[in-house]
mmCIF file of N, CA and C in Angstrom:
data_model
loop_
_atom_site.group_PDB
_atom_site.id
_atom_site.type_symbol
_atom_site.label_atom_id
_atom_site.label_comp_id
_atom_site.label_asym_id
_atom_site.label_seq_id
_atom_site.Cartn_x
_atom_site.Cartn_y
_atom_site.Cartn_z
ATOM 1 N N UNK A 841 66.501 82.430 128.781
ATOM 2 C CA UNK A 841 67.898 82.534 128.395
ATOM 3 C C UNK A 841 68.277 84.012 128.390
ATOM 4 N N UNK A 842 69.385 84.352 129.032
ATOM 5 C CA UNK A 842 69.836 85.733 129.122
ATOM 6 C C UNK A 842 70.526 86.201 127.858
ATOM 7 N N UNK A 843 70.841 87.461 127.827
ATOM 8 C CA UNK A 843 71.544 88.036 126.678
ATOM 9 C C UNK A 843 72.967 87.489 126.625
ATOM 10 N N UNK A 844 73.413 87.182 125.439
ATOM 11 C CA UNK A 844 74.763 86.658 125.250
ATOM 12 C C UNK A 844 75.701 87.768 124.809
ATOM 13 N N UNK A 845 76.966 87.579 125.119
ATOM 14 C CA UNK A 845 77.982 88.512 124.650
ATOM 15 C C UNK A 845 78.193 88.326 123.157
ATOM 16 N N UNK A 846 78.719 89.346 122.519
ATOM 17 C CA UNK A 846 78.952 89.316 121.080
ATOM 18 C C UNK A 846 80.451 89.414 120.809
ATOM 19 N N UNK A 847 80.905 88.593 119.853
ATOM 20 C CA UNK A 847 82.297 88.638 119.407
ATOM 21 C C UNK A 847 82.285 88.617 117.883
ATOM 22 N N UNK A 848 82.659 89.718 117.239
ATOM 23 C CA UNK A 848 82.709 89.779 115.781
ATOM 24 C C UNK A 848 84.002 89.145 115.288
ATOM 25 N N UNK A 849 83.891 88.385 114.199
ATOM 26 C CA UNK A 849 85.045 87.704 113.621
ATOM 27 C C UNK A 849 85.101 88.024 112.135
ATOM 28 N N UNK A 850 86.293 88.334 111.632
ATOM 29 C CA UNK A 850 86.472 88.523 110.205
ATOM 30 C C UNK A 850 86.327 89.966 109.765
ATOM 31 N N UNK A 851 86.314 90.158 108.468
ATOM 32 C CA UNK A 851 86.245 91.483 107.875
ATOM 33 C C UNK A 851 84.846 92.062 107.976
ATOM 34 N N UNK A 852 84.769 93.390 107.971
ATOM 35 C CA UNK A 852 83.492 94.078 108.126
ATOM 36 C C UNK A 852 83.301 95.023 106.943
ATOM 37 N N UNK A 853 82.135 95.009 106.286
ATOM 38 C CA UNK A 853 81.921 95.818 105.090
ATOM 39 C C UNK A 853 81.643 97.289 105.401
ATOM 40 N N UNK A 854 82.696 98.045 105.638
ATOM 41 C CA UNK A 854 82.554 99.470 105.934
ATOM 42 C C UNK A 854 83.588 100.248 105.127
ATOM 43 N N UNK A 855 83.367 101.547 105.004
ATOM 44 C CA UNK A 855 84.275 102.401 104.242
ATOM 45 C C UNK A 855 85.593 102.646 104.970
ATOM 46 N N UNK A 856 85.568 102.600 106.302
ATOM 47 C CA UNK A 856 86.785 102.887 107.071
ATOM 48 C C UNK A 856 86.765 102.086 108.368
ATOM 49 N N UNK A 857 87.911 102.042 109.015
ATOM 50 C CA UNK A 857 88.018 101.376 110.311
ATOM 51 C C UNK A 857 87.085 102.026 111.318
ATOM 52 N N UNK A 858 87.059 103.348 111.342
ATOM 53 C CA UNK A 858 86.189 104.064 112.266
ATOM 54 C C UNK A 858 84.724 103.727 112.025
ATOM 55 N N UNK A 859 84.299 103.691 110.761
ATOM 56 C CA UNK A 859 82.913 103.344 110.434
ATOM 57 C C UNK A 859 82.574 101.923 110.888
ATOM 58 N N UNK A 860 83.499 100.999 110.671
ATOM 59 C CA UNK A 860 83.262 99.607 111.074
ATOM 60 C C UNK A 860 83.125 99.494 112.588
ATOM 61 N N UNK A 861 84.026 100.147 113.310
ATOM 62 C CA UNK A 861 83.990 100.071 114.763
ATOM 63 C C UNK A 861 82.713 100.704 115.317
ATOM 64 N N UNK A 862 82.313 101.829 114.742
ATOM 65 C CA UNK A 862 81.068 102.485 115.190
ATOM 66 C C UNK A 862 79.857 101.588 114.940
ATOM 67 N N UNK A 863 79.808 100.957 113.774
ATOM 68 C CA UNK A 863 78.676 100.081 113.441
ATOM 69 C C UNK A 863 78.603 98.891 114.399
ATOM 70 N N UNK A 864 79.740 98.320 114.729
ATOM 71 C CA UNK A 864 79.745 97.191 115.668
ATOM 72 C C UNK A 864 79.319 97.635 117.058
ATOM 73 N N UNK A 865 79.791 98.796 117.482
ATOM 74 C CA UNK A 865 79.376 99.327 118.788
ATOM 75 C C UNK A 865 77.887 99.627 118.814
ATOM 76 N N UNK A 866 77.401 100.259 117.750
ATOM 77 C CA UNK A 866 75.977 100.596 117.686
ATOM 78 C C UNK A 866 75.102 99.347 117.648
ATOM 79 N N UNK A 867 75.556 98.321 116.947
ATOM 80 C CA UNK A 867 74.751 97.112 116.788
ATOM 81 C C UNK A 867 74.739 96.204 117.997
ATOM 82 N N UNK A 868 75.875 96.091 118.675
ATOM 83 C CA UNK A 868 75.972 95.138 119.785
ATOM 84 C C UNK A 868 75.924 95.800 121.149
ATOM 85 N N UNK A 869 76.238 97.078 121.204
ATOM 86 C CA UNK A 869 76.173 97.833 122.453
ATOM 87 C C UNK A 869 76.908 97.180 123.606
ATOM 88 N N UNK A 870 76.275 97.094 124.764
ATOM 89 C CA UNK A 870 76.947 96.592 125.955
ATOM 90 C C UNK A 870 77.259 95.093 125.901
ATOM 91 N N UNK A 871 76.711 94.388 124.926
ATOM 92 C CA UNK A 871 77.013 92.957 124.803
ATOM 93 C C UNK A 871 78.359 92.708 124.129
ATOM 94 N N UNK A 872 78.938 93.745 123.510
ATOM 95 C CA UNK A 872 80.209 93.621 122.805
ATOM 96 C C UNK A 872 81.349 93.605 123.810
ATOM 97 N N UNK A 873 82.128 92.530 123.824
ATOM 98 C CA UNK A 873 83.220 92.392 124.790
ATOM 99 C C UNK A 873 84.579 92.745 124.192
ATOM 100 N N UNK A 874 84.715 92.656 122.895
ATOM 101 C CA UNK A 874 85.945 93.058 122.210
ATOM 102 C C UNK A 874 85.541 93.881 120.993
ATOM 103 N N UNK A 875 86.408 94.782 120.573
ATOM 104 C CA UNK A 875 86.099 95.638 119.429
ATOM 105 C C UNK A 875 87.188 95.483 118.379
ATOM 106 N N UNK A 876 86.946 94.657 117.355
ATOM 107 C CA UNK A 876 87.939 94.500 116.291
ATOM 108 C C UNK A 876 87.960 95.715 115.370
ATOM 109 N N UNK A 877 88.967 95.799 114.536
ATOM 110 C CA UNK A 877 89.100 96.931 113.617
ATOM 111 C C UNK A 877 88.175 96.805 112.411
ATOM 112 N N UNK A 878 87.730 95.607 112.115
ATOM 113 C CA UNK A 878 86.856 95.395 110.966
ATOM 114 C C UNK A 878 87.597 94.974 109.715
ATOM 115 N N UNK A 879 88.921 95.110 109.715
ATOM 116 C CA UNK A 879 89.720 94.727 108.544
ATOM 117 C C UNK A 879 89.022 95.154 107.252
ATOM 118 N N UNK A 880 88.621 96.400 107.190
ATOM 119 C CA UNK A 880 87.802 96.885 106.079
ATOM 120 C C UNK A 880 88.513 96.780 104.732
ATOM 121 N N UNK A 881 89.821 96.888 104.722
ATOM 122 C CA UNK A 881 90.575 96.816 103.466
ATOM 123 C C UNK A 881 90.519 95.409 102.873
ATOM 124 N N UNK A 882 90.270 94.435 103.695
ATOM 125 C CA UNK A 882 90.308 93.042 103.258
ATOM 126 C C UNK A 882 88.927 92.471 102.955
ATOM 127 N N UNK A 883 87.898 93.251 103.145
ATOM 128 C CA UNK A 883 86.535 92.747 102.961
ATOM 129 C C UNK A 883 86.339 92.142 101.570
ATOM 130 N N UNK A 884 85.705 91.022 101.500
ATOM 131 C CA UNK A 884 85.356 90.241 100.308
ATOM 132 C C UNK A 884 86.526 89.485 99.695
ATOM 133 N N UNK A 885 87.658 90.098 99.551
ATOM 134 C CA UNK A 885 88.800 89.431 98.901
ATOM 135 C C UNK A 885 89.971 89.359 99.879
ATOM 136 N N UNK A 886 89.707 88.784 101.001
ATOM 137 C CA UNK A 886 90.594 88.827 102.155
ATOM 138 C C UNK A 886 92.086 88.650 101.830
ATOM 139 N N UNK A 887 92.460 87.608 101.149
ATOM 140 C CA UNK A 887 93.878 87.304 100.953
ATOM 141 C C UNK A 887 94.508 88.119 99.821
ATOM 142 N N UNK A 888 93.718 88.576 98.865
ATOM 143 C CA UNK A 888 94.270 89.269 97.699
ATOM 144 C C UNK A 888 95.087 90.507 98.065
ATOM 145 N N UNK A 889 94.601 91.409 98.928
ATOM 146 C CA UNK A 889 95.432 92.571 99.249
ATOM 147 C C UNK A 889 96.701 92.210 100.017
ATOM 148 N N UNK A 890 96.667 91.140 100.800
ATOM 149 C CA UNK A 890 97.873 90.710 101.514
ATOM 150 C C UNK A 890 98.930 90.258 100.520
ATOM 151 N N UNK A 891 98.548 89.420 99.563
ATOM 152 C CA UNK A 891 99.492 88.928 98.552
ATOM 153 C C UNK A 891 99.997 90.084 97.700
ATOM 154 N N UNK A 892 99.098 90.981 97.283
ATOM 155 C CA UNK A 892 99.518 92.135 96.474
ATOM 156 C C UNK A 892 100.525 92.999 97.239
ATOM 157 N N UNK A 893 100.303 93.188 98.537
ATOM 158 C CA UNK A 893 101.247 93.958 99.350
ATOM 159 C C UNK A 893 102.607 93.268 99.421
ATOM 160 N N UNK A 894 102.620 91.954 99.568
ATOM 161 C CA UNK A 894 103.892 91.220 99.646
ATOM 162 C C UNK A 894 104.651 91.297 98.323
ATOM 163 N N UNK A 895 103.930 91.305 97.208
ATOM 164 C CA UNK A 895 104.582 91.497 95.902
ATOM 165 C C UNK A 895 105.157 92.906 95.822
ATOM 166 N N UNK A 896 104.377 93.911 96.227
ATOM 167 C CA UNK A 896 104.842 95.304 96.196
ATOM 168 C C UNK A 896 106.040 95.518 97.123
ATOM 169 N N UNK A 897 106.106 94.773 98.214
ATOM 170 C CA UNK A 897 107.228 94.876 99.150
ATOM 171 C C UNK A 897 108.475 94.181 98.614
ATOM 172 N N UNK A 898 108.331 93.409 97.526
ATOM 173 C CA UNK A 898 109.472 92.688 96.970
ATOM 174 C C UNK A 898 109.758 91.376 97.677
ATOM 175 N N UNK A 899 108.821 90.917 98.488
ATOM 176 C CA UNK A 899 108.987 89.670 99.226
ATOM 177 C C UNK A 899 108.583 88.480 98.363
ATOM 178 N N UNK A 900 107.494 88.640 97.608
ATOM 179 C CA UNK A 900 107.020 87.605 96.699
ATOM 180 C C UNK A 900 107.124 88.097 95.265
ATOM 181 N N UNK A 901 107.172 87.137 94.338
ATOM 182 C CA UNK A 901 107.104 87.455 92.916
ATOM 183 C C UNK A 901 106.200 86.429 92.240
ATOM 184 N N UNK A 902 105.711 86.792 91.070
ATOM 185 C CA UNK A 902 104.807 85.914 90.326
ATOM 186 C C UNK A 902 105.625 84.825 89.654
ATOM 187 N N UNK A 903 105.227 83.590 89.902
ATOM 188 C CA UNK A 903 105.846 82.442 89.227
ATOM 189 C C UNK A 903 105.049 82.103 87.970
ATOM 190 N N UNK A 904 103.706 82.139 88.087
ATOM 191 C CA UNK A 904 102.825 81.865 86.956
ATOM 192 C C UNK A 904 101.588 82.731 87.092
ATOM 193 N N UNK A 905 101.290 83.520 86.044
ATOM 194 C CA UNK A 905 100.108 84.377 86.055
ATOM 195 C C UNK A 905 98.833 83.563 85.977
ATOM 196 N N UNK A 906 97.805 84.080 86.609
ATOM 197 C CA UNK A 906 96.495 83.444 86.587
ATOM 198 C C UNK A 906 95.454 84.453 87.022
ATOM 199 N N UNK A 907 94.367 83.960 87.589
ATOM 200 C CA UNK A 907 93.301 84.832 88.064
ATOM 201 C C UNK A 907 92.824 84.307 89.419
ATOM 202 N N UNK A 908 91.936 85.064 90.042
ATOM 203 C CA UNK A 908 91.382 84.671 91.331
ATOM 204 C C UNK A 908 90.020 83.990 91.173
ATOM 205 N N UNK A 909 89.668 83.576 89.964
ATOM 206 C CA UNK A 909 88.352 82.958 89.739
ATOM 207 C C UNK A 909 88.227 81.598 90.415
ATOM 208 N N UNK A 910 89.295 80.836 90.469
ATOM 209 C CA UNK A 910 89.255 79.535 91.147
ATOM 210 C C UNK A 910 90.662 79.196 91.619
ATOM 211 N N UNK A 911 90.759 78.235 92.515
ATOM 212 C CA UNK A 911 92.081 77.849 93.012
ATOM 213 C C UNK A 911 92.918 77.191 91.915
ATOM 214 N N UNK A 912 92.268 76.605 90.917
ATOM 215 C CA UNK A 912 92.996 75.979 89.814
ATOM 216 C C UNK A 912 93.567 77.011 88.844
ATOM 217 N N UNK A 913 92.964 78.191 88.796
ATOM 218 C CA UNK A 913 93.383 79.222 87.847
ATOM 219 C C UNK A 913 94.205 80.330 88.496
ATOM 220 N N UNK A 914 94.436 80.254 89.792
ATOM 221 C CA UNK A 914 95.048 81.363 90.516
ATOM 222 C C UNK A 914 96.498 81.609 90.107
ATOM 223 N N UNK A 915 96.935 82.827 90.330
ATOM 224 C CA UNK A 915 98.338 83.182 90.134
ATOM 225 C C UNK A 915 99.164 82.458 91.179
ATOM 226 N N UNK A 916 100.285 81.926 90.755
ATOM 227 C CA UNK A 916 101.195 81.230 91.669
ATOM 228 C C UNK A 916 102.347 82.182 91.997
ATOM 229 N N UNK A 917 102.634 82.319 93.281
ATOM 230 C CA UNK A 917 103.722 83.186 93.735
ATOM 231 C C UNK A 917 104.832 82.355 94.356
ATOM 232 N N UNK A 918 105.994 82.935 94.437
ATOM 233 C CA UNK A 918 107.126 82.310 95.124
ATOM 234 C C UNK A 918 107.911 83.407 95.808
ATOM 235 N N UNK A 919 108.805 83.004 96.688
ATOM 236 C CA UNK A 919 109.697 83.989 97.307
ATOM 237 C C UNK A 919 110.493 84.660 96.200
ATOM 238 N N UNK A 920 110.642 85.964 96.317
ATOM 239 C CA UNK A 920 111.421 86.703 95.316
ATOM 240 C C UNK A 920 112.856 86.188 95.316
ATOM 241 N N UNK A 921 113.473 86.210 94.172
ATOM 242 C CA UNK A 921 114.859 85.716 94.057
ATOM 243 C C UNK A 921 115.762 86.487 95.024
ATOM 244 N N UNK A 922 116.572 85.731 95.737
ATOM 245 C CA UNK A 922 117.502 86.333 96.673
ATOM 246 C C UNK A 922 116.898 86.702 98.016
ATOM 247 N N UNK A 923 115.616 86.420 98.202
ATOM 248 C CA UNK A 923 114.939 86.766 99.452
ATOM 249 C C UNK A 923 114.748 85.504 100.283
ATOM 250 N N UNK A 924 115.141 85.595 101.535
ATOM 251 C CA UNK A 924 114.879 84.515 102.493
ATOM 252 C C UNK A 924 113.688 84.964 103.336
ATOM 253 N N UNK A 925 112.602 84.236 103.242
ATOM 254 C CA UNK A 925 111.381 84.632 103.931
ATOM 255 C C UNK A 925 111.517 84.471 105.441
ATOM 256 N N UNK A 926 111.242 85.545 106.146
ATOM 257 C CA UNK A 926 111.206 85.529 107.606
ATOM 258 C C UNK A 926 109.995 86.337 108.041
ATOM 259 N N UNK A 927 109.531 86.094 109.247
ATOM 260 C CA UNK A 927 108.383 86.835 109.755
ATOM 261 C C UNK A 927 108.619 88.325 109.809
ATOM 262 N N UNK A 928 109.831 88.736 110.172
ATOM 263 C CA UNK A 928 110.148 90.153 110.270
ATOM 264 C C UNK A 928 110.212 90.856 108.925
ATOM 265 N N UNK A 929 110.383 90.092 107.864
ATOM 266 C CA UNK A 929 110.494 90.668 106.528
ATOM 267 C C UNK A 929 109.139 91.021 105.934
ATOM 268 N N UNK A 930 108.094 90.313 106.346
ATOM 269 C CA UNK A 930 106.776 90.454 105.724
ATOM 270 C C UNK A 930 105.847 91.333 106.556
ATOM 271 N N UNK A 931 105.350 92.392 105.951
ATOM 272 C CA UNK A 931 104.345 93.250 106.594
ATOM 273 C C UNK A 931 102.982 92.800 106.076
ATOM 274 N N UNK A 932 102.194 92.162 106.944
ATOM 275 C CA UNK A 932 100.877 91.665 106.545
ATOM 276 C C UNK A 932 99.774 92.692 106.746
ATOM 277 N N UNK A 933 100.126 93.857 107.269
ATOM 278 C CA UNK A 933 99.163 94.943 107.406
ATOM 279 C C UNK A 933 98.462 95.038 108.744
ATOM 280 N N UNK A 934 98.608 94.049 109.595
ATOM 281 C CA UNK A 934 97.866 94.052 110.861
ATOM 282 C C UNK A 934 98.338 95.150 111.810
ATOM 283 N N UNK A 935 99.632 95.407 111.869
ATOM 284 C CA UNK A 935 100.135 96.464 112.751
ATOM 285 C C UNK A 935 99.576 97.817 112.325
ATOM 286 N N UNK A 936 99.584 98.099 111.032
ATOM 287 C CA UNK A 936 99.030 99.354 110.540
ATOM 288 C C UNK A 936 97.553 99.501 110.843
ATOM 289 N N UNK A 937 96.808 98.400 110.724
ATOM 290 C CA UNK A 937 95.381 98.451 111.041
ATOM 291 C C UNK A 937 95.160 98.719 112.527
ATOM 292 N N UNK A 938 95.977 98.113 113.368
ATOM 293 C CA UNK A 938 95.849 98.346 114.813
ATOM 294 C C UNK A 938 96.203 99.788 115.161
ATOM 295 N N UNK A 939 97.254 100.317 114.544
ATOM 296 C CA UNK A 939 97.650 101.705 114.808
ATOM 297 C C UNK A 939 96.581 102.683 114.336
ATOM 298 N N UNK A 940 95.908 102.346 113.226
ATOM 299 C CA UNK A 940 94.830 103.203 112.722
ATOM 300 C C UNK A 940 93.655 103.223 113.700
ATOM 301 N N UNK A 941 93.419 102.096 114.348
ATOM 302 C CA UNK A 941 92.269 101.976 115.252
ATOM 303 C C UNK A 941 92.514 102.598 116.621
ATOM 304 N N UNK A 942 93.757 102.837 116.988
ATOM 305 C CA UNK A 942 94.082 103.391 118.318
ATOM 306 C C UNK A 942 94.697 104.761 118.150
ATOM 307 N N UNK A 943 94.401 105.731 118.948
ATOM 308 C CA UNK A 943 93.337 105.635 119.940
ATOM 309 C C UNK A 943 91.982 105.794 119.287
ATOM 310 N N UNK A 944 90.988 105.206 119.898
ATOM 311 C CA UNK A 944 89.629 105.362 119.383
ATOM 312 C C UNK A 944 89.185 106.792 119.642
ATOM 313 N N UNK A 945 88.463 107.391 118.716
ATOM 314 C CA UNK A 945 87.952 108.751 118.958
ATOM 315 C C UNK A 945 87.080 108.784 120.224
ATOM 316 N N UNK A 946 87.130 109.858 121.002
ATOM 317 C CA UNK A 946 86.367 109.960 122.240
ATOM 318 C C UNK A 946 84.861 109.753 122.053
ATOM 319 N N UNK A 947 84.342 110.048 120.881
ATOM 320 C CA UNK A 947 82.901 109.921 120.663
ATOM 321 C C UNK A 947 82.449 108.470 120.581
ATOM 322 N N UNK A 948 83.377 107.539 120.522
ATOM 323 C CA UNK A 948 82.997 106.134 120.442
ATOM 324 C C UNK A 948 82.718 105.679 121.844
#
């Protein structure tokens, strides 16, 4: 059986986007066909920073306080009063992560 290509999926436990990308390149080398950013900000608690950002943007507000310990105890959010949710209104952070990753440093 020949060598297979590698495709990384999901968040990567690194301090920065550059560190994550370097680690993936170093680990998979020529078998790597795509190079994700690593979504380092989202590692371990993937959805929490997205929801916190939407609250900070004024798109969502807390309906009922809770915790992230279980789905039964979680904080419930709703659209902020007077806000009509649209895709253009919500910044989920992906564009910023892509802009941070490009251009890749020449040493990569």
